[in-house]
PDB file of C-alpha atoms in Angstrom:
ATOM      1  CA  GLY A   1      63.205 126.803 119.494  1.00 68.00           C
ATOM      2  CA  ALA A   2      62.819 123.968 121.861  1.00 78.00           C
ATOM      3  CA  VAL A   3      65.020 121.028 120.869  1.00 85.00           C
ATOM      4  CA  VAL A   4      65.176 117.424 121.558  1.00 91.00           C
ATOM      5  CA  SER A   5      68.364 115.986 120.667  1.00 93.00           C
ATOM      6  CA  GLN A   6      68.498 112.105 120.090  1.00 96.00           C
ATOM      7  CA  HIS A   7      71.458 109.708 119.680  1.00 96.00           C
ATOM      8  CA  PRO A   8      72.756 107.786 117.980  1.00 96.00           C
ATOM      9  CA  SER A   9      71.252 108.310 114.703  1.00 94.00           C
ATOM     10  CA  ARG A  10      72.138 104.810 113.075  1.00 95.00           C
ATOM     11  CA  VAL A  11      73.212 101.779 114.954  1.00 97.00           C
ATOM     12  CA  ILE A  12      73.768  98.204 113.782  1.00 97.00           C
ATOM     13  CA  CYS A  13      74.080  95.767 116.813  1.00 96.00           C
ATOM     14  CA  LYS A  14      74.265  91.854 116.568  1.00 96.00           C
ATOM     15  CA  SER A  15      71.507  89.812 118.097  1.00 97.00           C
ATOM     16  CA  GLY A  16      71.544  89.324 121.573  1.00 96.00           C
ATOM     17  CA  THR A  17      72.777  92.555 122.451  1.00 97.00           C
ATOM     18  CA  SER A  18      71.351  95.774 123.935  1.00 97.00           C
ATOM     19  CA  VAL A  19      71.184  98.963 122.432  1.00 97.00           C
ATOM     20  CA  LYS A  20      70.730 102.290 124.392  1.00 97.00           C
ATOM     21  CA  ILE A  21      69.307 105.315 122.944  1.00 97.00           C
ATOM     22  CA  GLU A  22      69.214 108.587 124.594  1.00 97.00           C
ATOM     23  CA  CYS A  23      67.099 111.861 124.203  1.00 96.00           C
ATOM     24  CA  ARG A  24      68.105 115.090 125.642  1.00 94.00           C
ATOM     25  CA  SER A  25      65.730 118.149 125.968  1.00 91.00           C
ATOM     26  CA  LEU A  26      68.514 121.215 125.168  1.00 90.00           C
ATOM     27  CA  ASP A  27      66.610 123.980 126.131  1.00 83.00           C
ATOM     28  CA  PHE A  28      63.734 123.209 128.240  1.00 83.00           C
ATOM     29  CA  GLN A  29      62.527 120.633 130.604  1.00 85.00           C
ATOM     30  CA  ALA A  30      60.797 117.874 129.527  1.00 85.00           C
ATOM     31  CA  THR A  31      58.681 116.086 132.069  1.00 83.00           C
ATOM     32  CA  THR A  32      57.098 113.545 129.855  1.00 87.00           C
ATOM     33  CA  MET A  33      58.879 111.964 127.031  1.00 91.00           C
ATOM     34  CA  PHE A  34      57.016 110.049 124.378  1.00 92.00           C
ATOM     35  CA  TRP A  35      58.565 106.788 122.830  1.00 95.00           C
ATOM     36  CA  TYR A  36      57.526 105.892 119.053  1.00 95.00           C
ATOM     37  CA  ARG A  37      58.723 103.338 116.478  1.00 94.00           C
ATOM     38  CA  GLN A  38      58.094 103.392 113.005  1.00 89.00           C
ATOM     39  CA  PHE A  39      58.536 100.516 110.472  1.00 84.00           C
ATOM     40  CA  PRO A  40      58.945 101.106 106.887  1.00 80.00           C
ATOM     41  CA  LYS A  41      56.030 102.808 105.195  1.00 77.00           C
ATOM     42  CA  GLN A  42      54.065 102.443 108.429  1.00 82.00           C
ATOM     43  CA  SER A  43      52.786 105.143 111.046  1.00 86.00           C
ATOM     44  CA  LEU A  44      54.522 106.252 114.186  1.00 89.00           C
ATOM     45  CA  MET A  45      53.310 103.813 116.904  1.00 92.00           C
ATOM     46  CA  LEU A  46      53.637 105.051 120.366  1.00 92.00           C
ATOM     47  CA  MET A  47      55.317 102.578 122.635  1.00 95.00           C
ATOM     48  CA  ALA A  48      55.391 104.169 126.034  1.00 94.00           C
ATOM     49  CA  THR A  49      55.129 107.375 127.805  1.00 91.00           C
ATOM     50  CA  SER A  50      57.855 108.340 130.214  1.00 90.00           C
ATOM     51  CA  ASN A  51      57.596 110.710 133.326  1.00 86.00           C
ATOM     52  CA  GLU A  52      60.664 112.058 135.014  1.00 84.00           C
ATOM     53  CA  GLY A  53      61.343 110.025 138.235  1.00 82.00           C
ATOM     54  CA  SER A  54      58.748 107.532 137.571  1.00 84.00           C
ATOM     55  CA  LYS A  55      57.860 104.370 135.864  1.00 88.00           C
ATOM     56  CA  ALA A  56      57.060 104.463 132.189  1.00 91.00           C
ATOM     57  CA  THR A  57      53.515 103.774 131.131  1.00 92.00           C
ATOM     58  CA  TYR A  58      53.710 101.227 128.151  1.00 95.00           C
ATOM     59  CA  GLU A  59      51.232 100.839 125.154  1.00 93.00           C
ATOM     60  CA  GLN A  60      49.330  97.371 125.094  1.00 92.00           C
ATOM     61  CA  GLY A  61      51.659  94.980 123.253  1.00 92.00           C
ATOM     62  CA  VAL A  62      54.899  96.478 124.362  1.00 94.00           C
ATOM     63  CA  GLU A  63      57.251  94.592 126.229  1.00 94.00           C
ATOM     64  CA  LYS A  64      58.379  96.317 129.445  1.00 93.00           C
ATOM     65  CA  ASP A  65      61.296  93.830 129.855  1.00 94.00           C
ATOM     66  CA  LYS A  66      62.435  94.537 126.368  1.00 96.00           C
ATOM     67  CA  PHE A  67      62.211  97.985 125.844  1.00 96.00           C
ATOM     68  CA  LEU A  68      63.328  99.740 129.195  1.00 96.00           C
ATOM     69  CA  ILE A  69      62.716 103.293 129.456  1.00 94.00           C
ATOM     70  CA  ASN A  70      64.440 105.461 131.887  1.00 91.00           C
ATOM     71  CA  HIS A  71      63.703 109.209 132.809  1.00 89.00           C
ATOM     72  CA  ALA A  72      66.025 109.853 135.409  1.00 82.00           C
ATOM     73  CA  SER A  73      66.386 113.812 134.915  1.00 88.00           C
ATOM     74  CA  LEU A  74      64.155 116.839 133.569  1.00 88.00           C
ATOM     75  CA  THR A  75      66.424 116.713 130.519  1.00 91.00           C
ATOM     76  CA  LEU A  76      67.264 112.899 129.513  1.00 93.00           C
ATOM     77  CA  SER A  77      65.085 109.978 128.957  1.00 94.00           C
ATOM     78  CA  THR A  78      66.644 106.693 127.645  1.00 95.00           C
ATOM     79  CA  LEU A  79      65.512 103.546 125.830  1.00 97.00           C
ATOM     80  CA  THR A  80      67.324 100.464 125.956  1.00 97.00           C
ATOM     81  CA  VAL A  81      66.511  97.266 123.435  1.00 97.00           C
ATOM     82  CA  THR A  82      67.391  94.620 125.434  1.00 97.00           C
ATOM     83  CA  SER A  83      68.725  91.204 123.843  1.00 96.00           C
ATOM     84  CA  ALA A  84      67.607  92.720 120.484  1.00 96.00           C
ATOM     85  CA  HIS A  85      66.399  90.587 117.775  1.00 96.00           C
ATOM     86  CA  PRO A  86      66.438  91.171 113.896  1.00 95.00           C
ATOM     87  CA  GLU A  87      62.435  92.016 114.444  1.00 94.00           C
ATOM     88  CA  ASP A  88      63.397  95.013 116.501  1.00 95.00           C
ATOM     89  CA  SER A  89      64.916  96.623 113.546  1.00 95.00           C
ATOM     90  CA  SER A  90      63.099 100.003 113.204  1.00 94.00           C
ATOM     91  CA  PHE A  91      63.300 103.582 113.464  1.00 93.00           C
ATOM     92  CA  TYR A  92      62.796 105.035 117.186  1.00 95.00           C
ATOM     93  CA  ILE A  93      61.437 108.261 117.482  1.00 95.00           C
ATOM     94  CA  CYS A  94      61.569 110.386 120.914  1.00 95.00           C
ATOM     95  CA  SER A  95      59.188 113.280 121.580  1.00 93.00           C
ATOM     96  CA  ALA A  96      58.587 115.665 124.515  1.00 90.00           C
ATOM     97  CA  ARG A  97      55.908 118.395 125.273  1.00 78.00           C
ATOM     98  CA  VAL A  98      57.622 121.703 125.271  1.00 70.00           C
ATOM     99  CA  ARG A  99      55.743 123.000 128.277  1.00 62.00           C
ATOM    100  CA  GLN A 100      52.496 121.998 130.121  1.00 52.00           C
ATOM    101  CA  GLY A 101      49.328 122.721 128.971  1.00 50.00           C
ATOM    102  CA  SER A 102      50.459 123.314 125.210  1.00 51.00           C
ATOM    103  CA  TYR A 103      50.459 121.040 122.540  1.00 56.00           C
ATOM    104  CA  GLY A 104      53.985 122.008 121.442  1.00 69.00           C
ATOM    105  CA  TYR A 105      55.656 118.870 120.604  1.00 81.00           C
ATOM    106  CA  THR A 106      59.033 118.344 119.404  1.00 86.00           C
ATOM    107  CA  PHE A 107      60.606 115.506 118.327  1.00 91.00           C
ATOM    108  CA  GLY A 108      64.331 114.072 118.141  1.00 93.00           C
ATOM    109  CA  SER A 109      65.567 113.356 114.867  1.00 92.00           C
ATOM    110  CA  GLY A 110      65.344 109.420 115.454  1.00 93.00           C
ATOM    111  CA  THR A 111      67.410 106.083 115.518  1.00 95.00           C
ATOM    112  CA  ARG A 112      67.571 103.756 112.781  1.00 94.00           C
ATOM    113  CA  LEU A 113      68.420 100.580 114.729  1.00 96.00           C
ATOM    114  CA  THR A 114      69.493  97.528 112.282  1.00 96.00           C
ATOM    115  CA  VAL A 115      69.776  94.207 114.351  1.00 96.00           C
ATOM    116  CA  VAL A 116      71.995  91.470 112.657  1.00 96.00           C
TER     117      VAL A 116
ATOM    118  CA  ASP B   1      42.540  99.276 115.023  1.00 72.00           C
ATOM    119  CA  GLN B   2      43.746 102.415 113.116  1.00 82.00           C
ATOM    120  CA  GLN B   3      41.858 105.220 114.629  1.00 92.00           C
ATOM    121  CA  VAL B   4      43.439 107.761 112.480  1.00 94.00           C
ATOM    122  CA  LYS B   5      43.891 107.022 108.504  1.00 94.00           C
ATOM    123  CA  GLN B   6      44.967 108.580 105.612  1.00 95.00           C
ATOM    124  CA  ASN B   7      43.665 106.555 102.824  1.00 92.00           C
ATOM    125  CA  SER B   8      45.964 107.949 100.143  1.00 94.00           C
ATOM    126  CA  PRO B   9      49.652 106.517 100.554  1.00 93.00           C
ATOM    127  CA  SER B  10      50.993 108.764  98.240  1.00 96.00           C
ATOM    128  CA  LEU B  11      49.949 112.272  96.197  1.00 97.00           C
ATOM    129  CA  SER B  12      51.706 114.165  93.473  1.00 97.00           C
ATOM    130  CA  VAL B  13      50.928 117.811  92.690  1.00 98.00           C
ATOM    131  CA  GLN B  14      52.688 120.241  90.215  1.00 97.00           C
ATOM    132  CA  GLU B  15      54.351 123.284  91.766  1.00 97.00           C
ATOM    133  CA  GLY B  16      52.232 126.095  92.371  1.00 97.00           C
ATOM    134  CA  ARG B  17      49.373 124.126  92.461  1.00 98.00           C
ATOM    135  CA  ILE B  18      47.298 123.088  95.643  1.00 98.00           C
ATOM    136  CA  SER B  19      47.824 119.923  97.758  1.00 98.00           C
ATOM    137  CA  ILE B  20      45.238 118.771  99.487  1.00 98.00           C
ATOM    138  CA  LEU B  21      46.001 115.983 101.957  1.00 98.00           C
ATOM    139  CA  ASN B  22      43.216 114.044 103.934  1.00 98.00           C
ATOM    140  CA  CYS B  23      42.877 112.474 107.055  1.00 97.00           C
ATOM    141  CA  ASP B  24      39.893 110.486 108.617  1.00 97.00           C
ATOM    142  CA  TYR B  25      39.494 109.519 112.453  1.00 97.00           C
ATOM    143  CA  THR B  26      36.936 107.341 113.948  1.00 96.00           C
ATOM    144  CA  ASN B  27      37.298 108.393 117.737  1.00 93.00           C
ATOM    145  CA  SER B  28      34.656 111.046 118.462  1.00 93.00           C
ATOM    146  CA  MET B  29      36.588 111.683 121.695  1.00 92.00           C
ATOM    147  CA  PHE B  30      39.742 113.190 119.701  1.00 93.00           C
ATOM    148  CA  ASP B  31      39.749 117.045 120.243  1.00 91.00           C
ATOM    149  CA  TYR B  32      43.006 118.051 119.082  1.00 91.00           C
ATOM    150  CA  PHE B  33      44.436 117.437 115.638  1.00 94.00           C
ATOM    151  CA  LEU B  34      48.075 118.137 114.123  1.00 93.00           C
ATOM    152  CA  TRP B  35      49.960 117.704 111.128  1.00 95.00           C
ATOM    153  CA  TYR B  36      53.377 116.785 110.741  1.00 94.00           C
ATOM    154  CA  LYS B  37      55.976 116.804 107.822  1.00 95.00           C
ATOM    155  CA  LYS B  38      58.521 114.090 108.005  1.00 91.00           C
ATOM    156  CA  TYR B  39      61.618 113.545 105.627  1.00 90.00           C
ATOM    157  CA  PRO B  40      63.507 110.189 105.394  1.00 84.00           C
ATOM    158  CA  ALA B  41      65.078 109.179 108.577  1.00 81.00           C
ATOM    159  CA  GLU B  42      64.419 112.545 110.627  1.00 86.00           C
ATOM    160  CA  GLY B  43      61.987 113.226 113.287  1.00 87.00           C
ATOM    161  CA  PRO B  44      58.568 114.544 112.431  1.00 90.00           C
ATOM    162  CA  THR B  45      58.115 118.339 111.928  1.00 89.00           C
ATOM    163  CA  PHE B  46      55.196 120.490 113.520  1.00 88.00           C
ATOM    164  CA  LEU B  47      53.142 122.178 110.754  1.00 92.00           C
ATOM    165  CA  ILE B  48      49.940 123.133 112.206  1.00 93.00           C
ATOM    166  CA  SER B  49      47.203 122.420 114.460  1.00 91.00           C
ATOM    167  CA  ILE B  50      43.562 122.622 115.127  1.00 94.00           C
ATOM    168  CA  SER B  51      41.189 122.329 118.325  1.00 92.00           C
ATOM    169  CA  SER B  52      37.969 120.708 117.987  1.00 93.00           C
ATOM    170  CA  ILE B  53      36.208 124.028 118.716  1.00 93.00           C
ATOM    171  CA  LYS B  54      37.305 125.474 115.122  1.00 95.00           C
ATOM    172  CA  ASP B  55      36.731 124.664 111.698  1.00 96.00           C
ATOM    173  CA  LYS B  56      39.775 126.026 110.250  1.00 97.00           C
ATOM    174  CA  ASN B  57      43.148 127.116 111.085  1.00 96.00           C
ATOM    175  CA  GLU B  58      45.448 128.786 108.500  1.00 96.00           C
ATOM    176  CA  ASP B  59      49.443 129.624 109.134  1.00 94.00           C
ATOM    177  CA  GLY B  60      50.905 130.899 105.715  1.00 96.00           C
ATOM    178  CA  ARG B  61      50.587 128.615 102.748  1.00 97.00           C
ATOM    179  CA  PHE B  62      49.071 125.761 105.261  1.00 97.00           C
ATOM    180  CA  THR B  63      45.400 125.594 106.115  1.00 98.00           C
ATOM    181  CA  VAL B  64      43.793 122.852 107.951  1.00 98.00           C
ATOM    182  CA  PHE B  65      40.250 121.923 107.820  1.00 98.00           C
ATOM    183  CA  LEU B  66      38.296 119.965 110.393  1.00 98.00           C
ATOM    184  CA  ASN B  67      34.602 118.589 109.717  1.00 97.00           C
ATOM    185  CA  LYS B  68      33.863 117.158 113.071  1.00 96.00           C
ATOM    186  CA  SER B  69      30.531 115.491 111.862  1.00 96.00           C
ATOM    187  CA  ALA B  70      32.418 113.954 109.284  1.00 97.00           C
ATOM    188  CA  LYS B  71      35.298 112.945 111.203  1.00 97.00           C
ATOM    189  CA  HIS B  72      37.586 114.574 108.586  1.00 98.00           C
ATOM    190  CA  LEU B  73      40.365 116.763 108.455  1.00 97.00           C
ATOM    191  CA  SER B  74      42.644 118.135 105.665  1.00 98.00           C
ATOM    192  CA  LEU B  75      45.609 119.839 105.245  1.00 98.00           C
ATOM    193  CA  HIS B  76      45.782 122.505 102.393  1.00 98.00           C
ATOM    194  CA  ILE B  77      49.178 123.714 100.709  1.00 98.00           C
ATOM    195  CA  VAL B  78      49.315 126.585  98.607  1.00 97.00           C
ATOM    196  CA  PRO B  79      50.996 126.975  96.556  1.00 98.00           C
ATOM    197  CA  SER B  80      53.079 124.032  96.568  1.00 98.00           C
ATOM    198  CA  GLN B  81      56.770 124.058  96.147  1.00 97.00           C
ATOM    199  CA  PRO B  82      59.394 121.207  95.837  1.00 95.00           C
ATOM    200  CA  GLY B  83      60.444 121.760  98.935  1.00 94.00           C
ATOM    201  CA  ASP B  84      57.165 120.710 100.430  1.00 96.00           C
ATOM    202  CA  SER B  85      58.029 116.983  99.078  1.00 97.00           C
ATOM    203  CA  ALA B  86      57.792 114.743 102.243  1.00 96.00           C
ATOM    204  CA  VAL B  87      55.596 112.366 104.178  1.00 95.00           C
ATOM    205  CA  TYR B  88      52.570 114.077 106.248  1.00 97.00           C
ATOM    206  CA  PHE B  89      51.189 112.690 109.176  1.00 95.00           C
ATOM    207  CA  CYS B  90      47.972 113.587 110.689  1.00 96.00           C
ATOM    208  CA  ALA B  91      47.910 113.360 114.692  1.00 94.00           C
ATOM    209  CA  ALA B  92      45.441 113.275 116.889  1.00 93.00           C
ATOM    210  CA  SER B  93      44.936 113.736 120.750  1.00 89.00           C
ATOM    211  CA  LYS B  94      41.839 112.904 123.264  1.00 86.00           C
ATOM    212  CA  PRO B  95      41.786 115.053 126.358  1.00 81.00           C
ATOM    213  CA  GLY B  96      43.148 113.516 129.642  1.00 67.00           C
ATOM    214  CA  THR B  97      45.437 110.892 128.164  1.00 56.00           C
ATOM    215  CA  ALA B  98      48.922 112.495 128.892  1.00 55.00           C
ATOM    216  CA  SER B  99      48.704 114.267 125.387  1.00 68.00           C
ATOM    217  CA  LYS B 100      49.459 110.872 123.718  1.00 81.00           C
ATOM    218  CA  LEU B 101      49.517 111.346 120.026  1.00 87.00           C
ATOM    219  CA  THR B 102      48.101 108.746 117.845  1.00 90.00           C
ATOM    220  CA  PHE B 103      49.075 109.276 114.528  1.00 92.00           C
ATOM    221  CA  GLY B 104      47.782 107.967 110.802  1.00 93.00           C
ATOM    222  CA  THR B 105      49.638 106.115 108.414  1.00 91.00           C
ATOM    223  CA  GLY B 106      50.936 109.034 106.225  1.00 94.00           C
ATOM    224  CA  THR B 107      50.795 110.292 102.788  1.00 96.00           C
ATOM    225  CA  ARG B 108      54.040 111.059 100.882  1.00 96.00           C
ATOM    226  CA  LEU B 109      53.555 114.204  98.499  1.00 97.00           C
ATOM    227  CA  GLN B 110      55.763 114.758  95.534  1.00 97.00           C
ATOM    228  CA  VAL B 111      55.932 118.361  94.214  1.00 97.00           C
ATOM    229  CA  THR B 112      56.985 118.444  90.799  1.00 96.00           C
ATOM    230  CA  LEU B 113      58.337 121.150  88.693  1.00 91.00           C
TER     231      LEU B 113
END
């Protein structure tokens, strides 16, 4: 089946530094990748939608300059948390639609970011 | 504004019995609904979905019911197994929105022996 590989699974960084999270579609081409974050005991909140070769579309309230999304190829999308602060600590998950016209979404395994 | 709600944060069911997880939505534009299962520190796993043109969809032990007039859907798991213990999210999608999913808050299901 379609697999999205997400790395790293867990990262601890110091305040002020930047962290890059990668999501790769292993056996299919992901023209669209969705990035979510989840706070403890809360829902998955969509942060942004990235489309290959174009700028990402951010949800209301999500800082574009803080959460940089790059979708340079059909198999790779990255989320960079810039100048991270403790309040950015969260669980970040990517998701891709397996093929156009279907609702077959597949999710990465998530990244637990802790900013100290 | 939580457009998809799961009002029960947790549910405990005995092994072999039926588990019923509920989900309510407020936006009548949603036309596709999905259920995901999630373990801690892992991404969600797709379980079952239903289009708004249907009122029931069944896949093995999982059945999803949709009541459009009540804006309510439910996931039935029967018989429940200990391996079903996880957090279950319902999600909804509107047409023409690049297939963005709006997730509910999740219900933690505990299947006991």
